[in-house]
Amino acid sequence: KAGVTQTPRYLIKTRGQQVTLSCSPISGHRSVSWYQQTPGQGLQFLFEYFSETQRNKGNFPGRFSGRQFSNSRSEMNVSTLELGDSALYLCASSAGQLNTGELFFGEGSRLTVL
Amino acid sequence: GQQLNQSPQSMFIQEGEDVSMNCTSSSIFNTWLWYKQDPGEGPVLLIALYKAGELTSNGRLTAQFGITRKDSFLNISASIPSDVGIYFCAGNAGATNKLIFGTGTLLAVQP
């Protein structure tokens, strides 16, 4: 069974630009969560989607948004990038119905903002 | 953002030694989980705990869900070089996948 796939793995942007990250969950998994990982703040929850609906949202500004498609694939978007948005963005999937926190993470998309 | 208090911050041990790390929270959780992250990879789930007082093993790993529901510990017995990595605890307060992660414990194992 293929794991969680995230693209791109690495990207460099400049302040003010916007970025879209993509995540393909494990086949059959309907829940997709996004986390931001930085040295200073650690792993922080961004949002979770289930059946194309946002089910939970973390404490991030409105510049961070996401969506989920009917095939469970998900994208997250960050607009008007700031230097502090440099981070590893991790996508995680789970089977979805029972929210146990048992997540399967992808390798992440490492974003550098210059 | 919120993070759980995890200790120790780092450990440097010899192969074969046992390891213990713990995690504390100011609020209660319904689920405690332990993940391990290798360089360049995403976290991988090691153990999940669902009941206060529960003690669960996964091979050489043993974890416990504290009675107060505000803490958890992870033990690794007879460490081996592939145990190297960063270990994170995570708490889940409700029936969600919104996890609060600990600050992490970096484990280095010398052969």
PDB file of C-alpha atoms in Angstrom:
ATOM      1  CA  LYS A   1       0.000   0.000   0.000  1.00  0.00           C
ATOM      2  CA  ALA A   2       1.503   3.335  -1.030  1.00  0.00           C
ATOM      3  CA  GLY A   3       2.066   5.827   1.764  1.00  0.00           C
ATOM      4  CA  VAL A   4       1.118   9.481   2.011  1.00  0.00           C
ATOM      5  CA  THR A   5       2.627  11.406  -0.876  1.00  0.00           C
ATOM      6  CA  GLN A   6       3.433  15.093  -0.683  1.00  0.00           C
ATOM      7  CA  THR A   7       4.555  17.361  -3.486  1.00  0.00           C
ATOM      8  CA  PRO A   8       6.729  19.254  -3.937  1.00  0.00           C
ATOM      9  CA  ARG A   9       9.334  18.033  -1.461  1.00  0.00           C
ATOM     10  CA  TYR A  10      11.287  21.278  -1.493  1.00  0.00           C
ATOM     11  CA  LEU A  11      10.485  24.779  -2.645  1.00  0.00           C
ATOM     12  CA  ILE A  12      11.834  28.268  -2.308  1.00  0.00           C
ATOM     13  CA  LYS A  13       9.633  31.353  -2.469  1.00  0.00           C
ATOM     14  CA  THR A  14      10.038  35.030  -1.735  1.00  0.00           C
ATOM     15  CA  ARG A  15       8.056  37.161   0.662  1.00  0.00           C
ATOM     16  CA  GLY A  16       4.658  38.163  -0.634  1.00  0.00           C
ATOM     17  CA  GLN A  17       4.294  35.190  -2.962  1.00  0.00           C
ATOM     18  CA  GLN A  18       1.813  32.415  -2.459  1.00  0.00           C
ATOM     19  CA  VAL A  19       2.339  28.656  -2.439  1.00  0.00           C
ATOM     20  CA  THR A  20       0.209  25.559  -2.915  1.00  0.00           C
ATOM     21  CA  LEU A  21       1.203  22.198  -1.443  1.00  0.00           C
ATOM     22  CA  SER A  22      -0.367  18.920  -2.405  1.00  0.00           C
ATOM     23  CA  CYS A  23      -1.058  15.724  -0.488  1.00  0.00           C
ATOM     24  CA  SER A  24      -2.302  12.331  -1.642  1.00  0.00           C
ATOM     25  CA  PRO A  25      -3.460  10.210   1.316  1.00  0.00           C
ATOM     26  CA  ILE A  26      -3.179   6.469   1.691  1.00  0.00           C
ATOM     27  CA  SER A  27      -5.743   4.778  -0.523  1.00  0.00           C
ATOM     28  CA  GLY A  28      -9.031   4.464   1.367  1.00  0.00           C
ATOM     29  CA  HIS A  29      -8.170   7.110   3.931  1.00  0.00           C
ATOM     30  CA  ARG A  30     -10.718   9.914   3.989  1.00  0.00           C
ATOM     31  CA  SER A  31      -9.216  12.219   6.601  1.00  0.00           C
ATOM     32  CA  VAL A  32      -6.286  14.498   5.815  1.00  0.00           C
ATOM     33  CA  SER A  33      -4.600  16.692   8.415  1.00  0.00           C
ATOM     34  CA  TRP A  34      -1.899  19.293   7.933  1.00  0.00           C
ATOM     35  CA  TYR A  35       0.808  20.221  10.426  1.00  0.00           C
ATOM     36  CA  GLN A  36       3.546  22.846  10.378  1.00  0.00           C
ATOM     37  CA  GLN A  37       6.908  21.925  11.899  1.00  0.00           C
ATOM     38  CA  THR A  38       9.480  24.560  12.839  1.00  0.00           C
ATOM     39  CA  PRO A  39      12.467  24.473  15.210  1.00  0.00           C
ATOM     40  CA  GLY A  40      10.903  27.123  17.426  1.00  0.00           C
ATOM     41  CA  GLN A  41       7.260  26.042  17.607  1.00  0.00           C
ATOM     42  CA  GLY A  42       7.579  22.332  16.937  1.00  0.00           C
ATOM     43  CA  LEU A  43       4.651  20.507  15.359  1.00  0.00           C
ATOM     44  CA  GLN A  44       1.530  22.645  15.156  1.00  0.00           C
ATOM     45  CA  PHE A  45      -1.874  21.582  13.833  1.00  0.00           C
ATOM     46  CA  LEU A  46      -3.119  23.582  10.855  1.00  0.00           C
ATOM     47  CA  PHE A  47      -6.390  21.930   9.810  1.00  0.00           C
ATOM     48  CA  GLU A  48      -8.141  18.646   9.098  1.00  0.00           C
ATOM     49  CA  TYR A  49     -10.411  17.703   6.235  1.00  0.00           C
ATOM     50  CA  PHE A  50     -12.826  14.809   5.989  1.00  0.00           C
ATOM     51  CA  SER A  51     -15.082  14.148   3.014  1.00  0.00           C
ATOM     52  CA  GLU A  52     -14.228  17.534   1.516  1.00  0.00           C
ATOM     53  CA  THR A  53     -15.230  19.416   4.678  1.00  0.00           C
ATOM     54  CA  GLN A  54     -12.929  21.178   7.098  1.00  0.00           C
ATOM     55  CA  ARG A  55     -13.494  19.383  10.383  1.00  0.00           C
ATOM     56  CA  ASN A  56     -10.982  21.188  12.586  1.00  0.00           C
ATOM     57  CA  LYS A  57      -8.834  24.244  12.398  1.00  0.00           C
ATOM     58  CA  GLY A  58      -5.732  25.292  14.296  1.00  0.00           C
ATOM     59  CA  ASN A  59      -4.626  28.714  15.385  1.00  0.00           C
ATOM     60  CA  PHE A  60      -3.168  30.068  12.181  1.00  0.00           C
ATOM     61  CA  PRO A  61      -4.009  33.276  10.300  1.00  0.00           C
ATOM     62  CA  GLY A  62      -6.412  33.280   7.394  1.00  0.00           C
ATOM     63  CA  ARG A  63      -3.472  33.294   4.961  1.00  0.00           C
ATOM     64  CA  PHE A  64      -3.372  29.559   5.542  1.00  0.00           C
ATOM     65  CA  SER A  65      -6.147  27.687   3.799  1.00  0.00           C
ATOM     66  CA  GLY A  66      -6.832  24.247   2.494  1.00  0.00           C
ATOM     67  CA  ARG A  67      -9.269  22.101   0.660  1.00  0.00           C
ATOM     68  CA  GLN A  68      -9.998  18.481  -0.036  1.00  0.00           C
ATOM     69  CA  PHE A  69     -11.186  16.942  -3.256  1.00  0.00           C
ATOM     70  CA  SER A  70     -13.674  14.141  -3.823  1.00  0.00           C
ATOM     71  CA  ASN A  71     -10.819  11.640  -4.230  1.00  0.00           C
ATOM     72  CA  SER A  72      -9.560  12.670  -0.724  1.00  0.00           C
ATOM     73  CA  ARG A  73      -6.489  14.404  -2.116  1.00  0.00           C
ATOM     74  CA  SER A  74      -5.831  17.676  -0.341  1.00  0.00           C
ATOM     75  CA  GLU A  75      -4.084  20.940  -0.989  1.00  0.00           C
ATOM     76  CA  MET A  76      -3.038  23.703   1.331  1.00  0.00           C
ATOM     77  CA  ASN A  77      -2.324  27.240   0.289  1.00  0.00           C
ATOM     78  CA  VAL A  78      -0.375  29.979   1.987  1.00  0.00           C
ATOM     79  CA  SER A  79      -0.823  33.467   0.597  1.00  0.00           C
ATOM     80  CA  THR A  80       1.318  36.562   1.106  1.00  0.00           C
ATOM     81  CA  LEU A  81       4.237  34.542   2.386  1.00  0.00           C
ATOM     82  CA  GLU A  82       6.250  35.790   5.345  1.00  0.00           C
ATOM     83  CA  LEU A  83       9.738  34.777   6.434  1.00  0.00           C
ATOM     84  CA  GLY A  84       8.228  33.010   9.444  1.00  0.00           C
ATOM     85  CA  ASP A  85       6.290  30.664   7.163  1.00  0.00           C
ATOM     86  CA  SER A  86       9.524  28.817   6.409  1.00  0.00           C
ATOM     87  CA  ALA A  87       8.847  25.348   7.756  1.00  0.00           C
ATOM     88  CA  LEU A  88       8.308  21.689   7.026  1.00  0.00           C
ATOM     89  CA  TYR A  89       4.648  21.188   6.157  1.00  0.00           C
ATOM     90  CA  LEU A  90       3.467  17.698   6.956  1.00  0.00           C
ATOM     91  CA  CYS A  91       0.356  16.032   5.689  1.00  0.00           C
ATOM     92  CA  ALA A  92      -1.127  13.057   7.523  1.00  0.00           C
ATOM     93  CA  SER A  93      -3.969  10.740   6.663  1.00  0.00           C
ATOM     94  CA  SER A  94      -6.181   8.457   8.675  1.00  0.00           C
ATOM     95  CA  ALA A  95      -9.116   6.188   7.942  1.00  0.00           C
ATOM     96  CA  GLY A  96     -11.297   8.972   9.277  1.00  0.00           C
ATOM     97  CA  GLN A  97     -14.421   7.717  10.957  1.00  0.00           C
ATOM     98  CA  LEU A  98     -12.894   7.282  14.399  1.00  0.00           C
ATOM     99  CA  ASN A  99     -10.591  10.151  15.198  1.00  0.00           C
ATOM    100  CA  THR A 100      -8.019   8.440  17.336  1.00  0.00           C
ATOM    101  CA  GLY A 101      -5.040  10.557  16.408  1.00  0.00           C
ATOM    102  CA  GLU A 102      -3.406   7.563  14.741  1.00  0.00           C
ATOM    103  CA  LEU A 103      -1.961   9.400  11.799  1.00  0.00           C
ATOM    104  CA  PHE A 104       0.173   8.327   8.865  1.00  0.00           C
ATOM    105  CA  PHE A 105       2.480  11.170   7.898  1.00  0.00           C
ATOM    106  CA  GLY A 106       4.072  11.972   4.568  1.00  0.00           C
ATOM    107  CA  GLU A 107       7.691  13.074   4.236  1.00  0.00           C
ATOM    108  CA  GLY A 108       6.691  16.719   4.137  1.00  0.00           C
ATOM    109  CA  SER A 109       7.165  19.722   1.910  1.00  0.00           C
ATOM    110  CA  ARG A 110      10.013  21.938   3.036  1.00  0.00           C
ATOM    111  CA  LEU A 111       9.239  25.572   2.278  1.00  0.00           C
ATOM    112  CA  THR A 112      11.889  28.249   2.456  1.00  0.00           C
ATOM    113  CA  VAL A 113      10.770  31.880   2.239  1.00  0.00           C
ATOM    114  CA  LEU A 114      13.450  34.407   1.315  1.00  0.00           C
TER     115      LEU A 114
ATOM    116  CA  GLY B   1       1.421  27.475  19.705  1.00  0.00           C
ATOM    117  CA  GLN B   2       0.828  24.960  22.457  1.00  0.00           C
ATOM    118  CA  GLN B   3       3.376  22.215  23.056  1.00  0.00           C
ATOM    119  CA  LEU B   4       3.545  19.565  25.748  1.00  0.00           C
ATOM    120  CA  ASN B   5       6.517  19.456  28.140  1.00  0.00           C
ATOM    121  CA  GLN B   6       8.696  16.540  27.140  1.00  0.00           C
ATOM    122  CA  SER B   7      11.881  15.468  28.918  1.00  0.00           C
ATOM    123  CA  PRO B   8      14.683  14.938  28.578  1.00  0.00           C
ATOM    124  CA  GLN B   9      15.372  17.205  25.626  1.00  0.00           C
ATOM    125  CA  SER B  10      18.157  14.886  24.431  1.00  0.00           C
ATOM    126  CA  MET B  11      19.824  11.640  25.430  1.00  0.00           C
ATOM    127  CA  PHE B  12      23.166  10.182  24.426  1.00  0.00           C
ATOM    128  CA  ILE B  13      23.430   6.538  25.381  1.00  0.00           C
ATOM    129  CA  GLN B  14      25.358   3.355  24.637  1.00  0.00           C
ATOM    130  CA  GLU B  15      23.844   0.531  22.651  1.00  0.00           C
ATOM    131  CA  GLY B  16      22.093  -1.900  24.960  1.00  0.00           C
ATOM    132  CA  GLU B  17      21.046   0.675  27.534  1.00  0.00           C
ATOM    133  CA  ASP B  18      17.439   1.282  28.489  1.00  0.00           C
ATOM    134  CA  VAL B  19      15.853   4.669  27.838  1.00  0.00           C
ATOM    135  CA  SER B  20      13.002   6.496  29.518  1.00  0.00           C
ATOM    136  CA  MET B  21      11.295   9.710  28.484  1.00  0.00           C
ATOM    137  CA  ASN B  22       8.132  11.404  29.634  1.00  0.00           C
ATOM    138  CA  CYS B  23       5.598  13.995  28.721  1.00  0.00           C
ATOM    139  CA  THR B  24       3.393  16.213  30.862  1.00  0.00           C
ATOM    140  CA  SER B  25       0.462  18.457  30.163  1.00  0.00           C
ATOM    141  CA  SER B  26      -1.514  21.049  32.086  1.00  0.00           C
ATOM    142  CA  SER B  27      -4.724  19.701  30.602  1.00  0.00           C
ATOM    143  CA  ILE B  28      -6.155  16.209  30.342  1.00  0.00           C
ATOM    144  CA  PHE B  29      -6.173  14.089  27.221  1.00  0.00           C
ATOM    145  CA  ASN B  30      -8.332  11.193  26.071  1.00  0.00           C
ATOM    146  CA  THR B  31      -5.537   9.671  24.015  1.00  0.00           C
ATOM    147  CA  TRP B  32      -1.774   9.730  24.315  1.00  0.00           C
ATOM    148  CA  LEU B  33       0.404   8.769  21.357  1.00  0.00           C
ATOM    149  CA  TRP B  34       4.126   8.394  20.782  1.00  0.00           C
ATOM    150  CA  TYR B  35       5.716   9.081  17.406  1.00  0.00           C
ATOM    151  CA  LYS B  36       9.283   8.803  16.136  1.00  0.00           C
ATOM    152  CA  GLN B  37      10.752  11.019  13.439  1.00  0.00           C
ATOM    153  CA  ASP B  38      13.881  10.175  11.465  1.00  0.00           C
ATOM    154  CA  PRO B  39      15.801  12.889   9.580  1.00  0.00           C
ATOM    155  CA  GLY B  40      14.039  13.873   6.366  1.00  0.00           C
ATOM    156  CA  GLU B  41      10.969  11.829   7.209  1.00  0.00           C
ATOM    157  CA  GLY B  42       7.569  12.421   8.708  1.00  0.00           C
ATOM    158  CA  PRO B  43       6.701  11.112  12.189  1.00  0.00           C
ATOM    159  CA  VAL B  44       5.800   7.442  12.475  1.00  0.00           C
ATOM    160  CA  LEU B  45       3.345   6.182  15.084  1.00  0.00           C
ATOM    161  CA  LEU B  46       4.911   3.880  17.684  1.00  0.00           C
ATOM    162  CA  ILE B  47       2.245   3.411  20.342  1.00  0.00           C
ATOM    163  CA  ALA B  48      -1.272   4.713  21.045  1.00  0.00           C
ATOM    164  CA  LEU B  49      -2.859   4.709  24.511  1.00  0.00           C
ATOM    165  CA  TYR B  50      -6.586   5.147  25.094  1.00  0.00           C
ATOM    166  CA  LYS B  51      -7.256   4.606  28.766  1.00  0.00           C
ATOM    167  CA  ALA B  52      -5.889   6.162  31.940  1.00  0.00           C
ATOM    168  CA  GLY B  53      -3.482   3.756  33.590  1.00  0.00           C
ATOM    169  CA  GLU B  54      -3.059   1.703  30.404  1.00  0.00           C
ATOM    170  CA  LEU B  55       0.349   0.125  29.849  1.00  0.00           C
ATOM    171  CA  THR B  56       1.060  -0.938  26.269  1.00  0.00           C
ATOM    172  CA  SER B  57       4.064  -2.569  24.640  1.00  0.00           C
ATOM    173  CA  ASN B  58       5.289  -2.688  21.070  1.00  0.00           C
ATOM    174  CA  GLY B  59       8.388  -4.870  20.906  1.00  0.00           C
ATOM    175  CA  ARG B  60      11.091  -3.204  22.983  1.00  0.00           C
ATOM    176  CA  LEU B  61       8.891  -0.146  23.540  1.00  0.00           C
ATOM    177  CA  THR B  62       6.563   0.269  26.496  1.00  0.00           C
ATOM    178  CA  ALA B  63       4.353   3.276  27.129  1.00  0.00           C
ATOM    179  CA  GLN B  64       1.912   4.232  29.854  1.00  0.00           C
ATOM    180  CA  PHE B  65      -1.068   6.578  29.991  1.00  0.00           C
ATOM    181  CA  GLY B  66      -0.860   8.407  33.328  1.00  0.00           C
ATOM    182  CA  ILE B  67      -3.650   7.998  35.867  1.00  0.00           C
ATOM    183  CA  THR B  68      -4.264  11.748  35.991  1.00  0.00           C
ATOM    184  CA  ARG B  69      -4.549  11.752  32.154  1.00  0.00           C
ATOM    185  CA  LYS B  70      -2.020  14.573  32.143  1.00  0.00           C
ATOM    186  CA  ASP B  71       1.132  12.583  31.521  1.00  0.00           C
ATOM    187  CA  SER B  72       2.644   9.641  29.694  1.00  0.00           C
ATOM    188  CA  PHE B  73       6.009   7.929  29.545  1.00  0.00           C
ATOM    189  CA  LEU B  74       7.848   5.842  26.967  1.00  0.00           C
ATOM    190  CA  ASN B  75      10.526   3.275  27.748  1.00  0.00           C
ATOM    191  CA  ILE B  76      12.852   1.686  25.225  1.00  0.00           C
ATOM    192  CA  SER B  77      14.706  -1.377  26.391  1.00  0.00           C
ATOM    193  CA  ALA B  78      18.055  -2.635  25.089  1.00  0.00           C
ATOM    194  CA  SER B  79      18.532   0.264  22.666  1.00  0.00           C
ATOM    195  CA  ILE B  80      20.029  -0.362  19.226  1.00  0.00           C
ATOM    196  CA  PRO B  81      21.530   2.093  16.705  1.00  0.00           C
ATOM    197  CA  SER B  82      18.339   2.270  14.637  1.00  0.00           C
ATOM    198  CA  ASP B  83      16.520   3.729  17.666  1.00  0.00           C
ATOM    199  CA  VAL B  84      18.252   7.015  16.845  1.00  0.00           C
ATOM    200  CA  GLY B  85      15.789   9.790  16.056  1.00  0.00           C
ATOM    201  CA  ILE B  86      13.458  12.305  17.641  1.00  0.00           C
ATOM    202  CA  TYR B  87      10.629  10.968  19.776  1.00  0.00           C
ATOM    203  CA  PHE B  88       7.454  12.991  20.179  1.00  0.00           C
ATOM    204  CA  CYS B  89       4.560  12.507  22.512  1.00  0.00           C
ATOM    205  CA  ALA B  90       1.170  13.759  21.403  1.00  0.00           C
ATOM    206  CA  GLY B  91      -2.123  14.268  23.179  1.00  0.00           C
ATOM    207  CA  ASN B  92      -5.617  14.181  21.778  1.00  0.00           C
ATOM    208  CA  ALA B  93      -8.267  15.936  23.872  1.00  0.00           C
ATOM    209  CA  GLY B  94     -11.329  14.930  21.925  1.00  0.00           C
ATOM    210  CA  ALA B  95     -12.541  12.776  19.104  1.00  0.00           C
ATOM    211  CA  THR B  96     -10.435  14.642  16.581  1.00  0.00           C
ATOM    212  CA  ASN B  97      -7.149  14.307  14.785  1.00  0.00           C
ATOM    213  CA  LYS B  98      -6.007  17.627  16.222  1.00  0.00           C
ATOM    214  CA  LEU B  99      -2.954  16.548  18.155  1.00  0.00           C
ATOM    215  CA  ILE B 100      -0.905  18.619  20.574  1.00  0.00           C
ATOM    216  CA  PHE B 101       2.698  17.497  20.245  1.00  0.00           C
ATOM    217  CA  GLY B 102       5.495  17.505  22.778  1.00  0.00           C
ATOM    218  CA  THR B 103       8.767  19.347  22.336  1.00  0.00           C
ATOM    219  CA  GLY B 104      10.576  16.157  21.359  1.00  0.00           C
ATOM    220  CA  THR B 105      13.417  14.029  22.748  1.00  0.00           C
ATOM    221  CA  LEU B 106      16.475  13.542  20.575  1.00  0.00           C
ATOM    222  CA  LEU B 107      17.953  10.087  21.098  1.00  0.00           C
ATOM    223  CA  ALA B 108      21.499   9.247  20.033  1.00  0.00           C
ATOM    224  CA  VAL B 109      22.773   5.690  20.435  1.00  0.00           C
ATOM    225  CA  GLN B 110      26.465   4.934  20.287  1.00  0.00           C
ATOM    226  CA  PRO B 111      27.322   1.423  19.026  1.00  0.00           C
TER     227      PRO B 111
END
